[in-house]
Coordinates of C-alpha atoms and ligand atoms in Angstrom, one line a residue:
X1 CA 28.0 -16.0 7.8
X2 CA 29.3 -13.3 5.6
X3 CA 30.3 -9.9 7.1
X4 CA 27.8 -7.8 8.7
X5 CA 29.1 -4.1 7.9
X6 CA 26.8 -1.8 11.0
X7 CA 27.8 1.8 11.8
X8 CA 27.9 1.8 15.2
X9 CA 28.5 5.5 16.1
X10 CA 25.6 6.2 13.5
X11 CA 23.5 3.5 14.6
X12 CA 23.6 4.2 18.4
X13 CA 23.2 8.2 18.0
X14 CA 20.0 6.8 15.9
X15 CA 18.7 4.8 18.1
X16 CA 18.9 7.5 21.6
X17 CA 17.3 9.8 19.3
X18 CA 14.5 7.2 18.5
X19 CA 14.0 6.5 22.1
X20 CA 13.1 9.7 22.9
X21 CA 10.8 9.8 19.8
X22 CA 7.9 8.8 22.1
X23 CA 7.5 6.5 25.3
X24 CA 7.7 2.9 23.9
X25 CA 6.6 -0.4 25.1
X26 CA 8.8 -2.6 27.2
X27 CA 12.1 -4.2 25.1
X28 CA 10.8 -2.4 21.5
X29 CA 14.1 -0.4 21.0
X30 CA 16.2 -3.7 22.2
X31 CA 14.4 -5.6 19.5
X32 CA 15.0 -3.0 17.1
X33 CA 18.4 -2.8 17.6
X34 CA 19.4 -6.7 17.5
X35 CA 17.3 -6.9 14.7
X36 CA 19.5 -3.6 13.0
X37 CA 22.5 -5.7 14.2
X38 CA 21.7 -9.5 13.6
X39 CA 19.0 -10.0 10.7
X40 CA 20.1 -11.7 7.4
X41 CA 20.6 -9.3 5.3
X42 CA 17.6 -9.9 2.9
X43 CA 15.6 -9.3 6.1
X44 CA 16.7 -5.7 6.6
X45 CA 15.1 -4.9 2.7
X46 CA 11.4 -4.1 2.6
X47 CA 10.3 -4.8 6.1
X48 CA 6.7 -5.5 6.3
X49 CA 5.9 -3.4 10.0
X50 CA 2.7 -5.7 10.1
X51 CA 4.6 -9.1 10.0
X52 CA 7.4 -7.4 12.2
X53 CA 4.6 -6.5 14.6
X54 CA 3.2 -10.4 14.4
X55 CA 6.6 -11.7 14.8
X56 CA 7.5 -9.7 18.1
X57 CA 4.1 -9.6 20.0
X58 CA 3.8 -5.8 19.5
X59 CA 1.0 -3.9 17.9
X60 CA 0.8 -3.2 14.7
X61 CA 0.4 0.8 15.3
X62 CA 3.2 0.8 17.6
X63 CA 5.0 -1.3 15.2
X64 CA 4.0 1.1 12.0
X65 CA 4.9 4.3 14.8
X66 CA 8.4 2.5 15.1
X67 CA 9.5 2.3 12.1
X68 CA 7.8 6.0 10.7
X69 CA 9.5 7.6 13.5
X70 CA 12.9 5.4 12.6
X71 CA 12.7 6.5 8.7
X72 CA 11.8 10.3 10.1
X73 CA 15.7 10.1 11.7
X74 CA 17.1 8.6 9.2
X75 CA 17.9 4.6 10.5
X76 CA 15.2 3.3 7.9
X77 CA 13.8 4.3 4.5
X78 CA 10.7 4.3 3.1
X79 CA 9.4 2.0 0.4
X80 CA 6.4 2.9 -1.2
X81 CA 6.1 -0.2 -3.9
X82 CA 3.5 -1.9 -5.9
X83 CA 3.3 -5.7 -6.6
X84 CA 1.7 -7.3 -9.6
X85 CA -0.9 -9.6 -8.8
X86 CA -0.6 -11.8 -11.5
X87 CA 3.0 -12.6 -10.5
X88 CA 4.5 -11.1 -7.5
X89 CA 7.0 -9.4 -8.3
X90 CA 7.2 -5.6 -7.5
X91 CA 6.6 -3.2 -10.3
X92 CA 7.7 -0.3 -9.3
X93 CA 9.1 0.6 -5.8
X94 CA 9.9 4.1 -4.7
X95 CA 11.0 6.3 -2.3
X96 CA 8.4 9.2 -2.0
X97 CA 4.6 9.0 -2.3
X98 CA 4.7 11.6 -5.0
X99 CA 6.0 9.5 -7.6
X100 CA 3.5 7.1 -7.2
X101 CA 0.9 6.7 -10.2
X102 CA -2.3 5.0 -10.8
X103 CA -1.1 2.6 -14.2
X104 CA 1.4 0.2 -14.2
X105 CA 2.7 -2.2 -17.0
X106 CA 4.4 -5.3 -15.4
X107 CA 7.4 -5.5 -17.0
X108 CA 7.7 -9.7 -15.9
X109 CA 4.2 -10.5 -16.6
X110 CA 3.0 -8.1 -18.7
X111 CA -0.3 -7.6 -17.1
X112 CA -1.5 -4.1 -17.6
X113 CA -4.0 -2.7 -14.7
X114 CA -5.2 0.3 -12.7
X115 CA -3.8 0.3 -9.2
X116 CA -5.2 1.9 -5.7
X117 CA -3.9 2.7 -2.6
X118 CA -5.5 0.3 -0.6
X119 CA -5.1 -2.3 -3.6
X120 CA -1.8 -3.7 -3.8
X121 CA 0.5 -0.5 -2.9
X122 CA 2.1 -1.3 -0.1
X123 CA 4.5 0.5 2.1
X124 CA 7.6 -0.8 4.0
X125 CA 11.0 0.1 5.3
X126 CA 14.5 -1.1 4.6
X127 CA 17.9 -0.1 6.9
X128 CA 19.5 3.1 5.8
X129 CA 22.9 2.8 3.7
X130 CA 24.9 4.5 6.4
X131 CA 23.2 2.3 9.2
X132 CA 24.2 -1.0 7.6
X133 CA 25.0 -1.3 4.0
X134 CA 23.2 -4.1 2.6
X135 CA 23.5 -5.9 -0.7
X136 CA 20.0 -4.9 -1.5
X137 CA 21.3 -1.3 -1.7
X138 CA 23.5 -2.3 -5.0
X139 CA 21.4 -4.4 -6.9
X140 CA 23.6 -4.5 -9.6
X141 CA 26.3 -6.3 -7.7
X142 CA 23.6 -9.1 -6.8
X143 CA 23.3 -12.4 -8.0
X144 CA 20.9 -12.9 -10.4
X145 CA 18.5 -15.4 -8.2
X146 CA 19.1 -12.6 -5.5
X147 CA 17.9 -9.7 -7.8
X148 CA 15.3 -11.8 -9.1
X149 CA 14.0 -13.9 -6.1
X150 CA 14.9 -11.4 -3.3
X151 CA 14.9 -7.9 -4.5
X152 CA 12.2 -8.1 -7.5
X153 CA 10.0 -10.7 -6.1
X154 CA 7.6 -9.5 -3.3
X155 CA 8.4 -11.2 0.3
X156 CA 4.7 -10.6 1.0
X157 CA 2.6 -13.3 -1.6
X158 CA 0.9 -16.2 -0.2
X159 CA 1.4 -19.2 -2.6
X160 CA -2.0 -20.2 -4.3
X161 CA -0.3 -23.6 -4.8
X162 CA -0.7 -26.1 -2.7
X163 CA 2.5 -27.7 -4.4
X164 CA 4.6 -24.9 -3.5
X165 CA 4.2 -23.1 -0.2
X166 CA 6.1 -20.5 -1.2
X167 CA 5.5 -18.7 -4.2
X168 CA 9.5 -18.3 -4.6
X169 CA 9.4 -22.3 -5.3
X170 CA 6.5 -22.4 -7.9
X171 CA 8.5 -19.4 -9.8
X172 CA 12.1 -21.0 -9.4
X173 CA 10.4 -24.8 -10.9
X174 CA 8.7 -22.9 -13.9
X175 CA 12.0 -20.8 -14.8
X176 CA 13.5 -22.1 -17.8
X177 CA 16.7 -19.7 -18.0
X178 CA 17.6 -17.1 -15.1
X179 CA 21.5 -15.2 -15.9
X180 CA 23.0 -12.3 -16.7
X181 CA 23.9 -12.0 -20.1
X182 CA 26.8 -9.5 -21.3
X183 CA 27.1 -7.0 -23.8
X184 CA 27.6 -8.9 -27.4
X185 CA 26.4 -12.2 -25.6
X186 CA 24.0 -13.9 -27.3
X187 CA 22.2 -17.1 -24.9
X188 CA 20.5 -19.8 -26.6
X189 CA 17.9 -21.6 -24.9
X190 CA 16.4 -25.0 -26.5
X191 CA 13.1 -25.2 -24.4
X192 CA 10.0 -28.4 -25.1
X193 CA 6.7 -26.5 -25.7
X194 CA 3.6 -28.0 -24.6
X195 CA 0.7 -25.5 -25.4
X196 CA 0.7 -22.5 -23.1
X197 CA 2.8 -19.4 -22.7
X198 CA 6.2 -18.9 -22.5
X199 CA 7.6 -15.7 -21.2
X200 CA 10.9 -13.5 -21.6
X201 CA 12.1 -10.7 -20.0
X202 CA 15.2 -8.7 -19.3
X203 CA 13.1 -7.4 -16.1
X204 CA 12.1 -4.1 -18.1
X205 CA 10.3 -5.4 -20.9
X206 CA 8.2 -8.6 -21.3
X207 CA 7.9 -10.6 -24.8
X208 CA 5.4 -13.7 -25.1
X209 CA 5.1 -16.8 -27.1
X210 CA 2.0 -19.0 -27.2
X211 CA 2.1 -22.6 -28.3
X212 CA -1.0 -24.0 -30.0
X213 CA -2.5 -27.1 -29.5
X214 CA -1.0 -27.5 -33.3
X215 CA 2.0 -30.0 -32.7
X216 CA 5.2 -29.7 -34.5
X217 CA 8.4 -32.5 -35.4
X218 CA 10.4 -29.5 -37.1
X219 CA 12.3 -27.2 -33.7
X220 CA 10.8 -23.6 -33.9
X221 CA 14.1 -20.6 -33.8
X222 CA 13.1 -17.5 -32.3
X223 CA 15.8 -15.0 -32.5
X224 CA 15.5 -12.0 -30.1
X225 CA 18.1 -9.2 -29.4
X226 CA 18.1 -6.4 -27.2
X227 CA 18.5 -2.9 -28.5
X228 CA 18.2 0.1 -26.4
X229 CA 16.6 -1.0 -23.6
X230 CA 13.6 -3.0 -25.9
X231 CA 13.4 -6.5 -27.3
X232 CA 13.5 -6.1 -30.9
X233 CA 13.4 -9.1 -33.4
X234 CA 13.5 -9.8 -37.7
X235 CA 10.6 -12.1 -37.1
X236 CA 7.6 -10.8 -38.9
X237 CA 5.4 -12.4 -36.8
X238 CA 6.9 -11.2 -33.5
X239 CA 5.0 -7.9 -33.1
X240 CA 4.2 -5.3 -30.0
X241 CA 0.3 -6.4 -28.8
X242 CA -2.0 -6.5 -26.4
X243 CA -4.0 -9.3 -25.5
X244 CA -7.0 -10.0 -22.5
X245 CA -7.0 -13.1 -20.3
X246 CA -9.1 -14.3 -18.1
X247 CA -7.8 -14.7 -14.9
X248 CA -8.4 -17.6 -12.2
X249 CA -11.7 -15.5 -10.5
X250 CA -13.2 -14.8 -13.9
X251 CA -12.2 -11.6 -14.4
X252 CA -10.8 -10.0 -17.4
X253 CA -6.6 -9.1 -17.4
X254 CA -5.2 -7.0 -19.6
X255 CA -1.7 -7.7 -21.2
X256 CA 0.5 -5.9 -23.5
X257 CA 3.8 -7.2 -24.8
X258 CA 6.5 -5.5 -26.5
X259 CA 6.5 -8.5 -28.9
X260 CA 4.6 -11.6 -28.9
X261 CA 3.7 -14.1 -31.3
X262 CA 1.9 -17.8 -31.5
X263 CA 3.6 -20.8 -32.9
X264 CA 3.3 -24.5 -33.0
X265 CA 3.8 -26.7 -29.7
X266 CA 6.7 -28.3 -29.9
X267 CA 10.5 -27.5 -29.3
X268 CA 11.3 -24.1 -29.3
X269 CA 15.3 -22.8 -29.8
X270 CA 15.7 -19.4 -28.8
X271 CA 18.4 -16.9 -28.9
X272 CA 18.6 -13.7 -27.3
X273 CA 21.2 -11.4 -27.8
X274 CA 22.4 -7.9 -25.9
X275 CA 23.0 -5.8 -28.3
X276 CA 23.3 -3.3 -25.4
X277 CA 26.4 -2.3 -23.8
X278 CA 25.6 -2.6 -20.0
X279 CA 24.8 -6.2 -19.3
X280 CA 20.9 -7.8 -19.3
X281 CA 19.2 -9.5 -16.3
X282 CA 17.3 -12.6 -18.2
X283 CA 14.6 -14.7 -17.3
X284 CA 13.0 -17.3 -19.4
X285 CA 9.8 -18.8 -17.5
X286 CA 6.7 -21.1 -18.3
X287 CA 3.5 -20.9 -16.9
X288 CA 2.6 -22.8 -19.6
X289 CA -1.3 -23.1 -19.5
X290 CA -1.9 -22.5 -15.9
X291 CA -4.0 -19.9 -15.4
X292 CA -3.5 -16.5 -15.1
X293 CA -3.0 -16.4 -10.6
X294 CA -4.7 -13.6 -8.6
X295 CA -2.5 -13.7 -5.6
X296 CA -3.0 -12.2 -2.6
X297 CA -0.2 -10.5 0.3
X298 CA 0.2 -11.5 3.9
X299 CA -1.2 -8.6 5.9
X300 CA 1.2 -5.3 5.2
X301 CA 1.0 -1.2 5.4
X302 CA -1.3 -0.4 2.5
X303 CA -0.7 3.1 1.2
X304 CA -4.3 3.8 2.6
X305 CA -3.4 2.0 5.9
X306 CA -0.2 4.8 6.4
X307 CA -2.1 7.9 5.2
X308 CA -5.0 7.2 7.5
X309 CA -2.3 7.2 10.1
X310 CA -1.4 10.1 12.0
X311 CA 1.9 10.2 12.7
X312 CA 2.5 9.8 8.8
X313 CA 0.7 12.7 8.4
X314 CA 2.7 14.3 11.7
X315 CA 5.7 13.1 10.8
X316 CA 6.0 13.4 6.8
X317 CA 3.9 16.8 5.6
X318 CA 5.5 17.5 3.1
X319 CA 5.0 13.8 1.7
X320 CA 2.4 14.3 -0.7
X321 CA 0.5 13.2 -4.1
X322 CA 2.1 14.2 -7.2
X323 CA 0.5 17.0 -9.0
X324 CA -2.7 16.6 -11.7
X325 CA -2.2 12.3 -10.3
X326 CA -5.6 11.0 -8.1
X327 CA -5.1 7.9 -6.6
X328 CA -7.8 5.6 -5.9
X329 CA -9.0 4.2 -2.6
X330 CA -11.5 1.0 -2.3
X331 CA -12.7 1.7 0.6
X332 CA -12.0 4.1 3.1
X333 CA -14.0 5.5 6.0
X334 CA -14.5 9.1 7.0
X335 CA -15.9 10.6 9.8
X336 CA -16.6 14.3 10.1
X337 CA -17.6 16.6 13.4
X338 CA -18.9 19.8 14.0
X339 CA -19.5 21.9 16.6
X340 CA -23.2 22.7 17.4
X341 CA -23.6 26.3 18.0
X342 CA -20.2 27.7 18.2
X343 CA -21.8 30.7 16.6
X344 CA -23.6 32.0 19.8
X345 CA -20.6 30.4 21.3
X346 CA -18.5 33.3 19.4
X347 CA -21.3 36.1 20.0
X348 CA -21.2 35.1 24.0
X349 CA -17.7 34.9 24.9
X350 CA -15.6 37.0 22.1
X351 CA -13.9 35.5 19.3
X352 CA -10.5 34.9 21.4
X353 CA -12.1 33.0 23.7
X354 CA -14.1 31.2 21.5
X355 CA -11.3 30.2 19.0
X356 CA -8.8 29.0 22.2
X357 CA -12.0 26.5 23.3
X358 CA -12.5 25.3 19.7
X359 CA -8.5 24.4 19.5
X360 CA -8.6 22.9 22.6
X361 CA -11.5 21.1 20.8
X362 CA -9.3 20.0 18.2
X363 CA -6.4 19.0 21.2
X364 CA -9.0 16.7 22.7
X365 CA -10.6 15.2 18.8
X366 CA -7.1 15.0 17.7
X367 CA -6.2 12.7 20.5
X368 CA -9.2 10.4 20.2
X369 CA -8.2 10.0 16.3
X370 CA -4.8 9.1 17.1
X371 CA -5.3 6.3 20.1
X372 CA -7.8 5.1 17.5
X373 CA -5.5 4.6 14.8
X374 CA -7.2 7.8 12.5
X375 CA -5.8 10.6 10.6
X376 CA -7.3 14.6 10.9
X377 CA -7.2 15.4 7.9
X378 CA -8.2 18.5 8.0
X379 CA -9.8 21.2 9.9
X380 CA -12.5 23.3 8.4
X381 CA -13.6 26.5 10.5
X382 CA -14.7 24.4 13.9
X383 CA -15.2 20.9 11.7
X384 CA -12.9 18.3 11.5
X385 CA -12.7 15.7 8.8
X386 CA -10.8 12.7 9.5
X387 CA -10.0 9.1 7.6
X388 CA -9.5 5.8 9.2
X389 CA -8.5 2.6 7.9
X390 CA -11.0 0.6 9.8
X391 CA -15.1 1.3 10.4
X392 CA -15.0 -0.3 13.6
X393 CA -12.7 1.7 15.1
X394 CA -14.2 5.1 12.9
X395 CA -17.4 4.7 15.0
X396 CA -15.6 3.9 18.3
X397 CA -13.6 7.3 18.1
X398 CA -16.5 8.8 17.5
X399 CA -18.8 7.9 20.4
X400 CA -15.2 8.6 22.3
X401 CA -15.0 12.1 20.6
X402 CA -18.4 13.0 22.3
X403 CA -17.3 10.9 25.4
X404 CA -14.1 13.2 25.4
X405 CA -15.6 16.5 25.0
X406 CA -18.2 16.0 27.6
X407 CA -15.8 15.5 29.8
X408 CA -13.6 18.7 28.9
X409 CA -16.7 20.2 29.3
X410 CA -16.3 19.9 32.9
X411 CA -13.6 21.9 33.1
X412 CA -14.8 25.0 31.3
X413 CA -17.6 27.3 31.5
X414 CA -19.4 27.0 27.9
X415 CA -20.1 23.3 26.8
X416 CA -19.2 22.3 23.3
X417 CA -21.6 20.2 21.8
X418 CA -20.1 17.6 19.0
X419 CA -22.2 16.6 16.6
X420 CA -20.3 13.3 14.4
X421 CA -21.0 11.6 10.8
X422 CA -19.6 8.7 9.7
X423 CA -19.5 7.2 5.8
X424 CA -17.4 4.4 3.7
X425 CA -16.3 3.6 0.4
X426 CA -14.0 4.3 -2.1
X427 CA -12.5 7.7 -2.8
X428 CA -9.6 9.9 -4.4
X429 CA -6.5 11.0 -2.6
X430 CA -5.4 14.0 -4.1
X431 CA -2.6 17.0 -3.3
X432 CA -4.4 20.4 -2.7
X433 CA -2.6 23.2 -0.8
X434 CA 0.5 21.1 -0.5
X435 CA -1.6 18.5 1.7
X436 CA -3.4 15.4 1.0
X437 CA -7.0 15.3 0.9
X438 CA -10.1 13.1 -0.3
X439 CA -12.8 13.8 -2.8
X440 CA -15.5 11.8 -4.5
X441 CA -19.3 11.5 -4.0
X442 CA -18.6 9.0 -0.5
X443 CA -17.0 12.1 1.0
X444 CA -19.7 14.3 0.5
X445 CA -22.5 11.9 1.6
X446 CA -20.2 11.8 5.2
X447 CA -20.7 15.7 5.0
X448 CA -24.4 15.3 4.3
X449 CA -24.3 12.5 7.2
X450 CA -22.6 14.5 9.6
X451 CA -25.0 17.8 9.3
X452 CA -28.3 15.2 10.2
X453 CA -26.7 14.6 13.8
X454 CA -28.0 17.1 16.6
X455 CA -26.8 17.4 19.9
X456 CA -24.4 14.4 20.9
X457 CA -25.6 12.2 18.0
X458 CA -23.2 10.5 15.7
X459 CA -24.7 9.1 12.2
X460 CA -23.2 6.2 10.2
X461 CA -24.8 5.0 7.0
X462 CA -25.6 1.8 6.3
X463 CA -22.4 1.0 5.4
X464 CA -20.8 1.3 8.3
X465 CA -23.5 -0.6 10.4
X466 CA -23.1 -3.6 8.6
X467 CA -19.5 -3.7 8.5
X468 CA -18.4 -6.8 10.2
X469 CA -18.0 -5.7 14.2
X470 CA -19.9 -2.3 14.3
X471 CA -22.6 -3.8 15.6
X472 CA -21.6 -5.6 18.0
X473 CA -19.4 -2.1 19.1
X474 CA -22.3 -0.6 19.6
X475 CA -24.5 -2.9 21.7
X476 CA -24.7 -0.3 24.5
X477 CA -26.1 2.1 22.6
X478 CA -29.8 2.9 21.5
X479 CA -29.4 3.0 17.7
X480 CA -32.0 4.0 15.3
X481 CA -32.7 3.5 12.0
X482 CA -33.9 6.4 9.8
X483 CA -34.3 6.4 5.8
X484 CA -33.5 9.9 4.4
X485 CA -32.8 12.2 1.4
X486 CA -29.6 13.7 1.2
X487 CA -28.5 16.4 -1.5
X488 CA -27.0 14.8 -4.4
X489 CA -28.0 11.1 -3.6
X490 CA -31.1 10.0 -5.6
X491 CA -31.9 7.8 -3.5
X492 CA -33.2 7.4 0.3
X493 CA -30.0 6.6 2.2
X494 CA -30.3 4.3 5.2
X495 CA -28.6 6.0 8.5
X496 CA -28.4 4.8 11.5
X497 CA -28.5 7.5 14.7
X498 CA -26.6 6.3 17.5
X499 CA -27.6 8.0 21.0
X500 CA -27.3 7.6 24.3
X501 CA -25.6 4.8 26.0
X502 CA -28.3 2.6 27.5
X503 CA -29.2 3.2 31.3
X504 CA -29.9 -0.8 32.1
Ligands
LIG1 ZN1 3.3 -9.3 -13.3

């Protein structure tokens, strides 16, 4: 077991500060702290706070809480990273949401492609430096499998391959050569090419070769150096392109290599030398002609899972979207209130009065959103608009909102009347006024939603109904159906009014 190096002093000041973040479930913070203290190392970089959750019998939110409140103190640090479909491995990791972008180039695969928040971004948490120093802080003093296998390649894939159960496996059996090769080295690599692809790449930049179904006695000699942080090569045929695949679902991929070329099966000899003076991280691999894999992740924090959380948003305010950048959501739901006449409200009882009710309002909404795993996201005059992650648990806050105020209600003198819409599908995020907010035309047909409801009603479109569970959620409940025009939809949009809880 090699050494475990754990500040102590830090880690137990830490962890009394965490305690009193908020109450905790039984044993959470003893669990915390023998995992700080005992885990392999490899486990303490990029923890997934969903499989963490699954692995100790906690809840996810308390489990996602945990670690937001941990990174807030310092123990932990956030990991905002994307990982390539088509491979695995992570393209770009970082610490703060604002340097996250839309585009990414896969610099092992090459695959070229549009990403969204809720659409391979993931968020997780490795130990702070001054907690426990980890080799995964210094990736340049890891081994080359480590850096490749552990660091690079996301923990989170699930293995399409029956052959290989872990996706690690089906990369280490189609690698071909995996080192570290100094300045002035040059590696030469004699490789049998059946037709297919063979990749290269210094974990930067990504060159291809594709063998036809042309066979050839003669040994192909590709010569490739590395040159300022780019493959360069006196091959005429090897030249920067872009190509489109089709992947395993049908769907079209776009590639782009810094070189590429095609050339007979057959055997292939190829040198590559660093012409660089800090040394290269190469891998040689073959997927040969498998196709192109669409892989999916074991459950994890998508970037639209953590900002349609609350204490993110509590916690982390100034953690926002980089200027003039929208980042795309699939498919998020939002669920808007407003207060039916709060304008006599203010006429009746004086503005003071009127505007300490409404915050209490917002006290009482505010905690509803939170127990169900939602995000305000803002306040506008006495509305609120607020995102969740799941439609199931949108519309149960909702009926609660109204369930909630009723009964604050009770202990005032003017009732507050709520009325509630509720929409899905996909969105911006966007920075405006130093906070994060949504836009697009599923936010404003949630608006549009929200101003049908009367007195106690909450409206969900269609959408929402038929997501899987909402239904059911609402069996107690006399819901109605209602086709109607909304401004700036074309079409009759199908709502659904919820009422009254039925009295059998
Ligand atoms: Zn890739």
């Amino acid at each position: 077991m090699p050494d475990i190096k754990v500040n102590d002093q830090q880690l137990e000041a830490q962890l009394a500060r965490l305690e009193q973040a908020r109450p905790w479930s039984p044993r959470v913070m003893s669990k915390l702290e023998t995992f700080i203290r005992a885990a392999p190392d490899v486990d303490l970089f990029r923890v997934n706070p969903i499989q963490y959750a699954l692995e100790r019998s906690m809840t996810e939110a308390e489990a996602v809480d945990l670690f937001l409140h941990a990174t807030k103190i310092g123990l932990f640090e956030m990991d905002w990273h994307i990982v390539c479909p088509h491979c695995g491995f992570v393209v770009d990791s970082l610490h703060t949401l604002s340097q996250l972008r839309t585009h990414y180039l896969c610099p092992i695969c090459g695959a070229e492609r549009d990403y969204a928040l809720d659409d391979y971004i993931q968020v997780a948490f490795s130990i702070s430096p001054q907690v426990r120093d980890i080799p995964y802080h210094h990736p340049e003093s890891l081994s080359v499998e480590d850096l490749y296998l552990n660091y690079r390649l996301s923990k989170d894939v699930i293995s399409p391959l029956p052959a290989f159960p872990a996706w690690r496996d089906a990369i280490i059996h189609v690698t071909r050569y995996l080192g570290y090769v100094q300045p002035g080295e040059i590696v030469r690599t004699a490789i049998a090419l059946p037709p297919g692809v063979l990749r290269t790449t210094d974990g930067r930049n990504c060159l291809q070769l594709a063998a036809t179904q042309e066979q050839q006695e003669q040994t192909s000699r590709i010569a490739i150096r590395l040159v300022d942080g780019t493959f360069q090569s006196d091959d005429p045929q090897m030249q920067p392109g872009s190509l489109t695949a089709k992947h395993a679902e049908q769907q079209l991929v776009q590639f782009r290599y810094d070189l590429q070329r095609e050339l007979p099966s057959g055997r292939v000899v190829i040198d590559v030398e660093n012409r660089q003076d800090r040394r290269s991280a190469l891998c040689i691999y073959q997927p040969g002609d498998m196709p192109v894999p669409v892989l999916t992740l074991r459950p994890n924090l998508s970037g639209k899972k953590l900002l349609a959380t609350q204490t993110f948003g509590d916690l982390f305010r100034s953690e926002i979207i980089k200027m003039d950048e929208t980042l795309s959501i699939k498919d998020i739901t939002f669920v808007f209130t407003d207060l039916k006449g709060s304008t006599e409200m203010y006429e009746q009882i004086g503005d003071a009065k009127a505007y300490f009710l409404v915050h209490q309002h917002f006290d009482t909404l505010r905690r509803v959103i939170r127990e169900r795993h939602g995000a305000i996201v803002k306040t506008i005059g006495d509305a609120v608009m607020a995102v969740f992650d799941n439609p199931i648990e949108a519309t149960t806050a909702a009926l609660e909102m109204i369930d909630a105020l009723t009964t604050f209600n009770h202990t005032i003198s003017q009732e507050l009347i709520l009325k509630v819409g509720l929409h899905r599908g996909h969105a911006i995020a966007v920075t405006v006024n130093e906070r994060i907010d949504y836009f697009g035309q599923n936010v404003n047909i949630a608006a549009r939603v929200q101003a049908l409801a009367d007195a106690n009603e909450v409206y969900i479109t269609a959408d929402v109904y038929t997501s899987p569970g909402v239904s059911d959620a609402l069996k107690a409940y006399q819901v109605a159906p209602d086709e109607v025009l909304v401004k700036g939809v074309s079409e009759k949009l199908l709502v659904y009014k919820i009422g009254q809880h039925h009295h059998s």
